[in-house]
PDB file of C-alpha atoms in Angstrom:
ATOM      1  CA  UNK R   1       0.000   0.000   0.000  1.00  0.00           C
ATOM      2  CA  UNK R   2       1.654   2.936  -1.130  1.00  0.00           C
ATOM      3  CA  UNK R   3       2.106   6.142   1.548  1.00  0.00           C
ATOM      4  CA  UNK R   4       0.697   9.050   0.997  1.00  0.00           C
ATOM      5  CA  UNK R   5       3.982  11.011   0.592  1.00  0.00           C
ATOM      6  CA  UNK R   6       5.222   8.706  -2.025  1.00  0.00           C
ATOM      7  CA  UNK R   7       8.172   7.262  -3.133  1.00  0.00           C
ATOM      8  CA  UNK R   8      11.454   9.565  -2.397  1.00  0.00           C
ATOM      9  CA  UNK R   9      13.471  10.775  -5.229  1.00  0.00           C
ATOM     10  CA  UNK R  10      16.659   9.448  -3.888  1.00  0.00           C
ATOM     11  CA  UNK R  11      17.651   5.794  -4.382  1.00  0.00           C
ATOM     12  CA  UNK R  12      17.900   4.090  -1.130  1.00  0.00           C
ATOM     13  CA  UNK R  13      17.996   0.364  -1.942  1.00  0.00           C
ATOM     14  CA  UNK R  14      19.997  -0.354  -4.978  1.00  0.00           C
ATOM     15  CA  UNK R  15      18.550  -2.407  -7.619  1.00  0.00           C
ATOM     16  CA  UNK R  16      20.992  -5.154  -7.369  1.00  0.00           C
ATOM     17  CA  UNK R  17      20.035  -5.225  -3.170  1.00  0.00           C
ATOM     18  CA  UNK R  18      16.645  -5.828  -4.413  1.00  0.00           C
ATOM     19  CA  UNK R  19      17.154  -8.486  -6.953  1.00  0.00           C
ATOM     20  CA  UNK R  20      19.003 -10.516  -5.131  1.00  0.00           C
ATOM     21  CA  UNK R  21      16.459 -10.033  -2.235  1.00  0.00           C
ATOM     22  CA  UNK R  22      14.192 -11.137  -4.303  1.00  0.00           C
ATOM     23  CA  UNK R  23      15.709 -14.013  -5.705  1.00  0.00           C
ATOM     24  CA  UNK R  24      16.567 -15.293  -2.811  1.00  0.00           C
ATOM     25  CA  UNK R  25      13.048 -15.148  -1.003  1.00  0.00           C
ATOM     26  CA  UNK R  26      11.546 -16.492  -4.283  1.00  0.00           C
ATOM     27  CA  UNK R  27      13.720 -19.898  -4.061  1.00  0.00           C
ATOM     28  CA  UNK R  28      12.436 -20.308  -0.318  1.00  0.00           C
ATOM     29  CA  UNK R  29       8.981 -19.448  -1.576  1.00  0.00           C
ATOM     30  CA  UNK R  30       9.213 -22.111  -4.073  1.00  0.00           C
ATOM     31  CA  UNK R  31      11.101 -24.375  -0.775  1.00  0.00           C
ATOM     32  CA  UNK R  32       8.164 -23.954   1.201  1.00  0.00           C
ATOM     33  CA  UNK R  33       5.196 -25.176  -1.701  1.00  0.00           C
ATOM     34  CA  UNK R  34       7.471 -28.083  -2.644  1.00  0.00           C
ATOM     35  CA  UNK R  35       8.069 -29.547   1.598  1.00  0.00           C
ATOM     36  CA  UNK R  36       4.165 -28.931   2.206  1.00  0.00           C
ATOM     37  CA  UNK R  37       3.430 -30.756  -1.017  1.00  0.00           C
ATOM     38  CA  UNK R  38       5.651 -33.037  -0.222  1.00  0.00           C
ATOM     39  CA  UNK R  39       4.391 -33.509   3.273  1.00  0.00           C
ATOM     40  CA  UNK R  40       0.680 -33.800   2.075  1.00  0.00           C
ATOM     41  CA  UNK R  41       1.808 -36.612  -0.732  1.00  0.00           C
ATOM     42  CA  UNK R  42       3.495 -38.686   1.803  1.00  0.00           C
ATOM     43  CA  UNK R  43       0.550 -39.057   4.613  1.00  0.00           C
ATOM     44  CA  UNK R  44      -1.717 -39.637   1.591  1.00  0.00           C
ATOM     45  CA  UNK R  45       1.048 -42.413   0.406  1.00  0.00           C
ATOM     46  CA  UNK R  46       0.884 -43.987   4.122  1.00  0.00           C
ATOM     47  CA  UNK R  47      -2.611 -43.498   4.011  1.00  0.00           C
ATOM     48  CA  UNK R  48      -3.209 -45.546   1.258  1.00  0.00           C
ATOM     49  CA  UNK R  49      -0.574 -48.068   1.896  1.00  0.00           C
ATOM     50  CA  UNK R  50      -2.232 -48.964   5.666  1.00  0.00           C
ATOM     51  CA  UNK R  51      -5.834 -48.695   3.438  1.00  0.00           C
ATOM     52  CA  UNK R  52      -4.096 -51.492   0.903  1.00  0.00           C
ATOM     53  CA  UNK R  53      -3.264 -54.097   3.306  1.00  0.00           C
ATOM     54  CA  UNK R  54      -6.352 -53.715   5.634  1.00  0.00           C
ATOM     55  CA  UNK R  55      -8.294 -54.720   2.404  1.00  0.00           C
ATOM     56  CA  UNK R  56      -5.982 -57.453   1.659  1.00  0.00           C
ATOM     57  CA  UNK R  57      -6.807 -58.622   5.358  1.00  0.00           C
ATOM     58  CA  UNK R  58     -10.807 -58.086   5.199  1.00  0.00           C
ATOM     59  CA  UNK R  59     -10.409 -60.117   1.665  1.00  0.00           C
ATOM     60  CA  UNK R  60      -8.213 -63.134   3.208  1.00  0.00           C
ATOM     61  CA  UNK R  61     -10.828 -63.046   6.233  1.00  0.00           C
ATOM     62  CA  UNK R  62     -13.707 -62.929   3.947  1.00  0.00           C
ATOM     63  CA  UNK R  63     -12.610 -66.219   2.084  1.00  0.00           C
ATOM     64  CA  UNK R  64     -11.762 -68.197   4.874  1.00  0.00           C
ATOM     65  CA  UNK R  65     -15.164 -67.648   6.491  1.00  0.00           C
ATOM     66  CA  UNK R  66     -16.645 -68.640   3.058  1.00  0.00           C
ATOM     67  CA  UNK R  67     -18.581 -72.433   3.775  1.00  0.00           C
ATOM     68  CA  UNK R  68     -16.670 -74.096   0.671  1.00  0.00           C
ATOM     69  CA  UNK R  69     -13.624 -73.576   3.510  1.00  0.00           C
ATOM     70  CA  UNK R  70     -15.942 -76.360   5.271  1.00  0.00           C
ATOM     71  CA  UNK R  71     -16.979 -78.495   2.441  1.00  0.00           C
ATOM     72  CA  UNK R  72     -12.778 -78.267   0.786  1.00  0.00           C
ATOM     73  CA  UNK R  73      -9.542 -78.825   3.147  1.00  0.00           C
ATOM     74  CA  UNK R  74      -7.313 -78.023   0.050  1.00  0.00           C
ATOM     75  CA  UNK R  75      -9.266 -74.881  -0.060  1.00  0.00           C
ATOM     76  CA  UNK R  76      -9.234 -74.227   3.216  1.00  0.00           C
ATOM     77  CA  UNK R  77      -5.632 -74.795   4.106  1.00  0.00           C
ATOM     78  CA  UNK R  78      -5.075 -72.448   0.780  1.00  0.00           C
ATOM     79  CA  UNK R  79      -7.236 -69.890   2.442  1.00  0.00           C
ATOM     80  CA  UNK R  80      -5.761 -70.603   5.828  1.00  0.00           C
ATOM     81  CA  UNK R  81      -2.192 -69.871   4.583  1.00  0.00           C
ATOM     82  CA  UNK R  82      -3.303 -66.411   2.678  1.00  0.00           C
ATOM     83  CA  UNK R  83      -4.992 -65.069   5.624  1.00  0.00           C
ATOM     84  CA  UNK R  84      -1.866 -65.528   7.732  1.00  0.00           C
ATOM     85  CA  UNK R  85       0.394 -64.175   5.109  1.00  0.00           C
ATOM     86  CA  UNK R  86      -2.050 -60.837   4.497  1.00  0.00           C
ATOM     87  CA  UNK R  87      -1.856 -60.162   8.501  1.00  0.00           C
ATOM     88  CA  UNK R  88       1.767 -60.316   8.257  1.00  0.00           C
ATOM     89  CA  UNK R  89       2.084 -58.464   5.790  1.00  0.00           C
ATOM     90  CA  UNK R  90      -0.391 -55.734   7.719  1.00  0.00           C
ATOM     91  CA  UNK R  91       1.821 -56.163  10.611  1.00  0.00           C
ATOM     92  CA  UNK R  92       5.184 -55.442   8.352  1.00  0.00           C
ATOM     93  CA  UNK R  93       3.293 -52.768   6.735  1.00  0.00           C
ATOM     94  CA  UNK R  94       2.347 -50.974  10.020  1.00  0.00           C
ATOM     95  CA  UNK R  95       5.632 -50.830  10.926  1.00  0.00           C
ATOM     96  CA  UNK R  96       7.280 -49.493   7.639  1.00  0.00           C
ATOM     97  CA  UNK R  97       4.531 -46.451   7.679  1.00  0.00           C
ATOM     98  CA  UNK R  98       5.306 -46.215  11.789  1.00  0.00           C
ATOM     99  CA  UNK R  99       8.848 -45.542  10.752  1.00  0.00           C
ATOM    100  CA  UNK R 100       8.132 -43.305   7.703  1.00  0.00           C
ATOM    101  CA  UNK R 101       5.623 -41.373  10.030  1.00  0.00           C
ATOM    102  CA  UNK R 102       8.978 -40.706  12.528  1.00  0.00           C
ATOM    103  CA  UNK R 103      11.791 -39.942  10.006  1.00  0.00           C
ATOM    104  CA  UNK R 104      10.093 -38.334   6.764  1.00  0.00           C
ATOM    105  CA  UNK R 105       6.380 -37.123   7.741  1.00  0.00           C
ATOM    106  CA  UNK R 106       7.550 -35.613  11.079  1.00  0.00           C
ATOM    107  CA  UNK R 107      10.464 -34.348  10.063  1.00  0.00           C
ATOM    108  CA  UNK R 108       8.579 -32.622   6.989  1.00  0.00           C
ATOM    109  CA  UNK R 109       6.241 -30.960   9.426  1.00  0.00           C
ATOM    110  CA  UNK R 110       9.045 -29.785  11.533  1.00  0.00           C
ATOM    111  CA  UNK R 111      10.655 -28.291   8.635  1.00  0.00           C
ATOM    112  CA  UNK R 112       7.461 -26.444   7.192  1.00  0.00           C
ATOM    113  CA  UNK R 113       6.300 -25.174  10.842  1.00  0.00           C
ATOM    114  CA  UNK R 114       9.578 -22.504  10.541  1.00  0.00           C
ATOM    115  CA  UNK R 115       8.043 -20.474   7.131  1.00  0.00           C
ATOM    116  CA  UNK R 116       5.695 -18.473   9.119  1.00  0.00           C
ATOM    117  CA  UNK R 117       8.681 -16.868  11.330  1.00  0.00           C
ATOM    118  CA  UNK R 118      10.770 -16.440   7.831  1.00  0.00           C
ATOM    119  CA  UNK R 119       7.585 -14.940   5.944  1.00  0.00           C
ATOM    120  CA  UNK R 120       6.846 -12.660   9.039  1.00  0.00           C
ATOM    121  CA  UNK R 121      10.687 -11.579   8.817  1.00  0.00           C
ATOM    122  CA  UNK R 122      10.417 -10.560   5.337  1.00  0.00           C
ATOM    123  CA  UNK R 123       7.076  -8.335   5.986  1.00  0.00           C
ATOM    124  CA  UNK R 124       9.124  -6.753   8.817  1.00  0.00           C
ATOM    125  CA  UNK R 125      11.290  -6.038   6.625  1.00  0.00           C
ATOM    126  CA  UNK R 126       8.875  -4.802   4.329  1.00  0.00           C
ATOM    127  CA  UNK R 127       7.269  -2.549   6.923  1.00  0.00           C
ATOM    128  CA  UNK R 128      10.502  -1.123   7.888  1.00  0.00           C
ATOM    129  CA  UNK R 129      11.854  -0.465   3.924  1.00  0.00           C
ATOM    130  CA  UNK R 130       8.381   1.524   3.698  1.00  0.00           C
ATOM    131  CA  UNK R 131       9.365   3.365   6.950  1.00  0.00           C
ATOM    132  CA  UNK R 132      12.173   4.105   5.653  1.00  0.00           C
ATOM    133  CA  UNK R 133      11.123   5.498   1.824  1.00  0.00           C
ATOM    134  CA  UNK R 134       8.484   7.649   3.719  1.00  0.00           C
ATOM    135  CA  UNK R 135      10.461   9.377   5.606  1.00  0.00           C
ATOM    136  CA  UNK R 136      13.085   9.863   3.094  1.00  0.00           C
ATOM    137  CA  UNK R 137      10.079  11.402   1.118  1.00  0.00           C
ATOM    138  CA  UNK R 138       9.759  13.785   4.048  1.00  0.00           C
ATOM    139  CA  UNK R 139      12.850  15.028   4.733  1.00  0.00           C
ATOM    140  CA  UNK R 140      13.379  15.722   0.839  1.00  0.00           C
ATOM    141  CA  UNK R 141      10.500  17.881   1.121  1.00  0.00           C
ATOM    142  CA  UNK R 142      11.889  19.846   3.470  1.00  0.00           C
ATOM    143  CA  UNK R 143      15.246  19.946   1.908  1.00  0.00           C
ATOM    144  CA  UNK R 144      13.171  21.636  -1.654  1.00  0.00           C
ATOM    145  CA  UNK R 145      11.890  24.120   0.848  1.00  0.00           C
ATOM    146  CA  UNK R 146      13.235  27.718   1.066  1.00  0.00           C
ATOM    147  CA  UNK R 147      15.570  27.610   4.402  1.00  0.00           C
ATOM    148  CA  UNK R 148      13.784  29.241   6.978  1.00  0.00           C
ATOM    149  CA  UNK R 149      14.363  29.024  10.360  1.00  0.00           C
ATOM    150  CA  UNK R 150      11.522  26.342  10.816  1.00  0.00           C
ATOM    151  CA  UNK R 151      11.861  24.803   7.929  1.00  0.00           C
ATOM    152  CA  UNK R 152      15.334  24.337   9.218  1.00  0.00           C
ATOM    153  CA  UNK R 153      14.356  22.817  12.514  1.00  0.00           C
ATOM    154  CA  UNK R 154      11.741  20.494  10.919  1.00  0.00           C
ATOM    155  CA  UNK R 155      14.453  19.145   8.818  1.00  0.00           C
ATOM    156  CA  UNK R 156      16.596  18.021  11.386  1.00  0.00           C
ATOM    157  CA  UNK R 157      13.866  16.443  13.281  1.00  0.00           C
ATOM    158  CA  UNK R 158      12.697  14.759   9.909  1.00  0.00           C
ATOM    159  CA  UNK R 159      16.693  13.587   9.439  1.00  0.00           C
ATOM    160  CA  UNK R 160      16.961  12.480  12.832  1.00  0.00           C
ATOM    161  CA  UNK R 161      13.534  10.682  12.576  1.00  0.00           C
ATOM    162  CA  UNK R 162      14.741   9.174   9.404  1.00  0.00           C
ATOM    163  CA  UNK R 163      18.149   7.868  11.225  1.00  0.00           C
ATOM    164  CA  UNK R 164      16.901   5.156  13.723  1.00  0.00           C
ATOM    165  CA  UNK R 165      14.641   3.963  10.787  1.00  0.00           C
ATOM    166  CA  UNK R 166      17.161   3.313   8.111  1.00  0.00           C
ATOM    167  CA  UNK R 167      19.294   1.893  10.645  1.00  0.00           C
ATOM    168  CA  UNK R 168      16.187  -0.473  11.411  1.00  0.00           C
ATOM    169  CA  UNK R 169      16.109  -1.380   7.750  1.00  0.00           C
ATOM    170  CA  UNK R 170      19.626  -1.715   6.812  1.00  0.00           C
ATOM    171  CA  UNK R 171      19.687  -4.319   9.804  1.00  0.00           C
ATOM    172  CA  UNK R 172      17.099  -6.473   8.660  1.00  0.00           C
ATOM    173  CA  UNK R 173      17.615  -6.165   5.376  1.00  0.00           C
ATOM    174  CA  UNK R 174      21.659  -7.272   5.777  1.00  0.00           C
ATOM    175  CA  UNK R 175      20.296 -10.342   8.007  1.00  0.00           C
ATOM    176  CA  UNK R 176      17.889 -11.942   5.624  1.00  0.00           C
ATOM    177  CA  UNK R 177      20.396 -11.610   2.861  1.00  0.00           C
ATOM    178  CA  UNK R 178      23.136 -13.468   4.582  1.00  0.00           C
ATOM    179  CA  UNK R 179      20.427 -15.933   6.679  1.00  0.00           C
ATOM    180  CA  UNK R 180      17.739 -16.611   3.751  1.00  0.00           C
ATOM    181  CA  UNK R 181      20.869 -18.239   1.358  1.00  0.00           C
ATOM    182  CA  UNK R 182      22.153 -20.287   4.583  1.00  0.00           C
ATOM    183  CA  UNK R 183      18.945 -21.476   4.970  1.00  0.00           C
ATOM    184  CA  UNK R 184      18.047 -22.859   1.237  1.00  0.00           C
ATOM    185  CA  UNK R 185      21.297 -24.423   1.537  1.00  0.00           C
ATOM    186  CA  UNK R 186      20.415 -26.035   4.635  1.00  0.00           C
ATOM    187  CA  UNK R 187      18.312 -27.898   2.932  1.00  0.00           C
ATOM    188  CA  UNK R 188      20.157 -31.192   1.072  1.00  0.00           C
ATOM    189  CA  UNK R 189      21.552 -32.148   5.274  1.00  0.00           C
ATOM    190  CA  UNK R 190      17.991 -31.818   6.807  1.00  0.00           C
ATOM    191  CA  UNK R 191      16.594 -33.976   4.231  1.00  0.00           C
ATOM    192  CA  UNK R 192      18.775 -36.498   2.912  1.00  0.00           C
ATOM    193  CA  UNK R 193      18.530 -38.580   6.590  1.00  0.00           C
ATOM    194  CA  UNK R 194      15.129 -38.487   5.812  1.00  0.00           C
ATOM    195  CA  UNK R 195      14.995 -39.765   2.399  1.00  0.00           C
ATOM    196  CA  UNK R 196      17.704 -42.590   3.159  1.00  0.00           C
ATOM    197  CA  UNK R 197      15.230 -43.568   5.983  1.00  0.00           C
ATOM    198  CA  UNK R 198      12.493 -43.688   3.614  1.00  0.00           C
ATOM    199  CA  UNK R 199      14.831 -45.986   0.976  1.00  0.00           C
ATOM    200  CA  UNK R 200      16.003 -48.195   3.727  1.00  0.00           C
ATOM    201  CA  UNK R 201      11.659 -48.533   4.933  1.00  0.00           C
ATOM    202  CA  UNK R 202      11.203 -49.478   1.785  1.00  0.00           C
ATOM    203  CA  UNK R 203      13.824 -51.831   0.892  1.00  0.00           C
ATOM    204  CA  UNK R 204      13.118 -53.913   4.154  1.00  0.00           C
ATOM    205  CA  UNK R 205       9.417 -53.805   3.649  1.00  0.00           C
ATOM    206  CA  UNK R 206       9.787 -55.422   0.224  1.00  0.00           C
ATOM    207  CA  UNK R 207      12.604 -57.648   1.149  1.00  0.00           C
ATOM    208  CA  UNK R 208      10.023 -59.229   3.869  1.00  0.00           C
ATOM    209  CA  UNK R 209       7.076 -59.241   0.972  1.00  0.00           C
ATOM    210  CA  UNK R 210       9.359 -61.302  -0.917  1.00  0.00           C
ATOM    211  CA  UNK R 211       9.857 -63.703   1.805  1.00  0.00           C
ATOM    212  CA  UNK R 212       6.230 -63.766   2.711  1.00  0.00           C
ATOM    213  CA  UNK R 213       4.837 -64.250  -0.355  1.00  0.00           C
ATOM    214  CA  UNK R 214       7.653 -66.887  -1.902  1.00  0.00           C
ATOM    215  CA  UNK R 215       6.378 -68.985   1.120  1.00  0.00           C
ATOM    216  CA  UNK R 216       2.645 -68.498   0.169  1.00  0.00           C
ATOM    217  CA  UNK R 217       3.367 -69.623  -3.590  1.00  0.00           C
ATOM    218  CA  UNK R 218       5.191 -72.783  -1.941  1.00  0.00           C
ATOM    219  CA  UNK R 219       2.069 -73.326  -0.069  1.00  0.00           C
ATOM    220  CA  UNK R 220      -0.913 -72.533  -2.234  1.00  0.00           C
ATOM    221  CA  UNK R 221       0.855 -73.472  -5.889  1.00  0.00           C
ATOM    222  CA  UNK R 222       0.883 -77.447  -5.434  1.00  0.00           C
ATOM    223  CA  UNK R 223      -0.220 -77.801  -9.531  1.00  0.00           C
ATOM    224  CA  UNK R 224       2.474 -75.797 -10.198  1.00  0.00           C
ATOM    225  CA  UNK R 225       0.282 -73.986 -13.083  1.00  0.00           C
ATOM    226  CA  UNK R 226       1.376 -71.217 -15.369  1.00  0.00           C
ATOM    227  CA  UNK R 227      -0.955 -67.587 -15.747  1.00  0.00           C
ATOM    228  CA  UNK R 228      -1.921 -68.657 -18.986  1.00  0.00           C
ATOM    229  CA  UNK R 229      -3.088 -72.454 -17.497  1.00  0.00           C
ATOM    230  CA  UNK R 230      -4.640 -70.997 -14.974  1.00  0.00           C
ATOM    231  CA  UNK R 231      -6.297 -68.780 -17.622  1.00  0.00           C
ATOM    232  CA  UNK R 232      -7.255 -71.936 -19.664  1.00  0.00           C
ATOM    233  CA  UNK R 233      -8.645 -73.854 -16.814  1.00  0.00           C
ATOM    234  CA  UNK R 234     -10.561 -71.225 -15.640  1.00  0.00           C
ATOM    235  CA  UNK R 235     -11.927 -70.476 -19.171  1.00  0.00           C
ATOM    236  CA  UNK R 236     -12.540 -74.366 -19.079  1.00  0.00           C
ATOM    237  CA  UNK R 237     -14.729 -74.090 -15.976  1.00  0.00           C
ATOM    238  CA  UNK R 238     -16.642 -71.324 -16.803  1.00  0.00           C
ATOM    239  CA  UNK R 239     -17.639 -72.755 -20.629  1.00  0.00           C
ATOM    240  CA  UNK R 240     -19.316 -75.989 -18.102  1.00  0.00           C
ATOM    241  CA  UNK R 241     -21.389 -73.619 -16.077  1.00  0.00           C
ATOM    242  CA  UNK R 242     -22.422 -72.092 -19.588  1.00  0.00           C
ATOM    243  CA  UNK R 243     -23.846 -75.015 -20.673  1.00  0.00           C
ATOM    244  CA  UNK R 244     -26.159 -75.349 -17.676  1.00  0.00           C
ATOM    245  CA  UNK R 245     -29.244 -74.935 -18.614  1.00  0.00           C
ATOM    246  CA  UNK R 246     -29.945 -72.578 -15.526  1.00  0.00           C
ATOM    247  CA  UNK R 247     -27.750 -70.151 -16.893  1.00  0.00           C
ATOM    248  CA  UNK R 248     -28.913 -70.489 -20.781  1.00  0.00           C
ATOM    249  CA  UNK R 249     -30.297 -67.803 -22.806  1.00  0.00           C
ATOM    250  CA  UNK R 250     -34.175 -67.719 -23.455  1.00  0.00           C
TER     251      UNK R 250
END
């Protein structure tokens, strides 16, 4: 919001000062979307991962409580096996999103929570840059003024007003542009712990999934049947139910 006085004619941030301030806050702008993104993408990730293997459990369950499990004890020792290998896979699962939750989703929070001090810095400095252009306005004013006496004295009040303000700005301005690149750069250490956490998670989640589910083929695959048997044979069974004449167009 521009001040009534307006801008002063005198230059009192260099346009270099201001590009670079600019720059700068722009890559931390751009910092800050990416980690909240990021943070948002990874709870809905663990989200859906714990959503996955709950259904994989409430399927398992489902079939083993189906009555051909009563009738079958192929079937049911089949359906016995993939219910215990979907809880522990839940149970793995849990765990891998437990330990993403404490070293990337945490972490990522942690990270974002400091923006709103850095974004309230920069408006201070703001405030204090429009301080200081105000009363720079004012005490050129007085300076394009015949020298009378009070003229004269309300110049030195203006320039003395003006000092503790540009003083104000210079500071802040000189500590965001040597803290704002330190903290960009501060990035790649804060989050590469994190991201080698999330790597190893993942690694010895699938590593287990392999395991469990090698044992499950063992157990289950006795015909030791190809995809495209299984395909055939299934194809097979449903041509016979077909034929039924329950099922057979009028």
């Amino acid at each position: 919001i521009p001040f009534k006085l307006g801008q002063p004619k005198k230059q009192i941030v260099s346009k270099t000062v201001e590009r670079d301030f600019e720059r700068e806050y722009e890559k931390l702008q751009k910092l800050e979307e990416q980690t909240k993104k990021l943070h948002k993408d990874m709870k809905k990730s663990t989200d859906a991962d714990l959503a996955m293997s709950k259904a994989a459990v409430k399927i398992s369950g489902d079939l083993l409580g189906n009555p051909l499990c009563e009738q079958d004890q192929a079937f049911l020792e089949s359906m016995t096996a993939l219910d215990t290998a979907m809880k522990r896979m839940d149970a793995f699962n849990q765990e891998k999103v437990n330990q993403i939750q404490k070293t990337v989703i945490d972490p990522l929070k942690k990270y974002s929570s400091v923006f709103p001090s850095l974004n309230m810095s920069v408006k201070r400095r703001e405030q204090a840059l429009q301080d200081y252009k105000r009363l720079q306005s004012k005490v050129e004013k007085y300076e394009e003024k015949e020298k009378t006496g009070p003229i004269m004295v309300k110049l030195h009040q203006a320039r003395e007003e003006l000092k503790p303000v540009r003083e104000e700005f210079e500071a802040k301005n000189k500590q965001l542009l040597d803290e704002m690149p330190k903290f960009y750069n501060s990035r790649i250490d804060y989050f590469q712990p994190s991201f080698e956490a999330l790597i190893r998670a993942q690694v010895a989640y699938f590593t287990e999934m392999h395991t469990i589910f090698t044992e499950l083929t063992d157990q289950i695959d006795q015909g030791g049947l190809t995809d495209e048997q299984r395909k055939q044979e299934n194809e097979s069974k449903l041509n016979e139910l077909r034929s039924l004449s329950i099922v057979a167009d009028d």
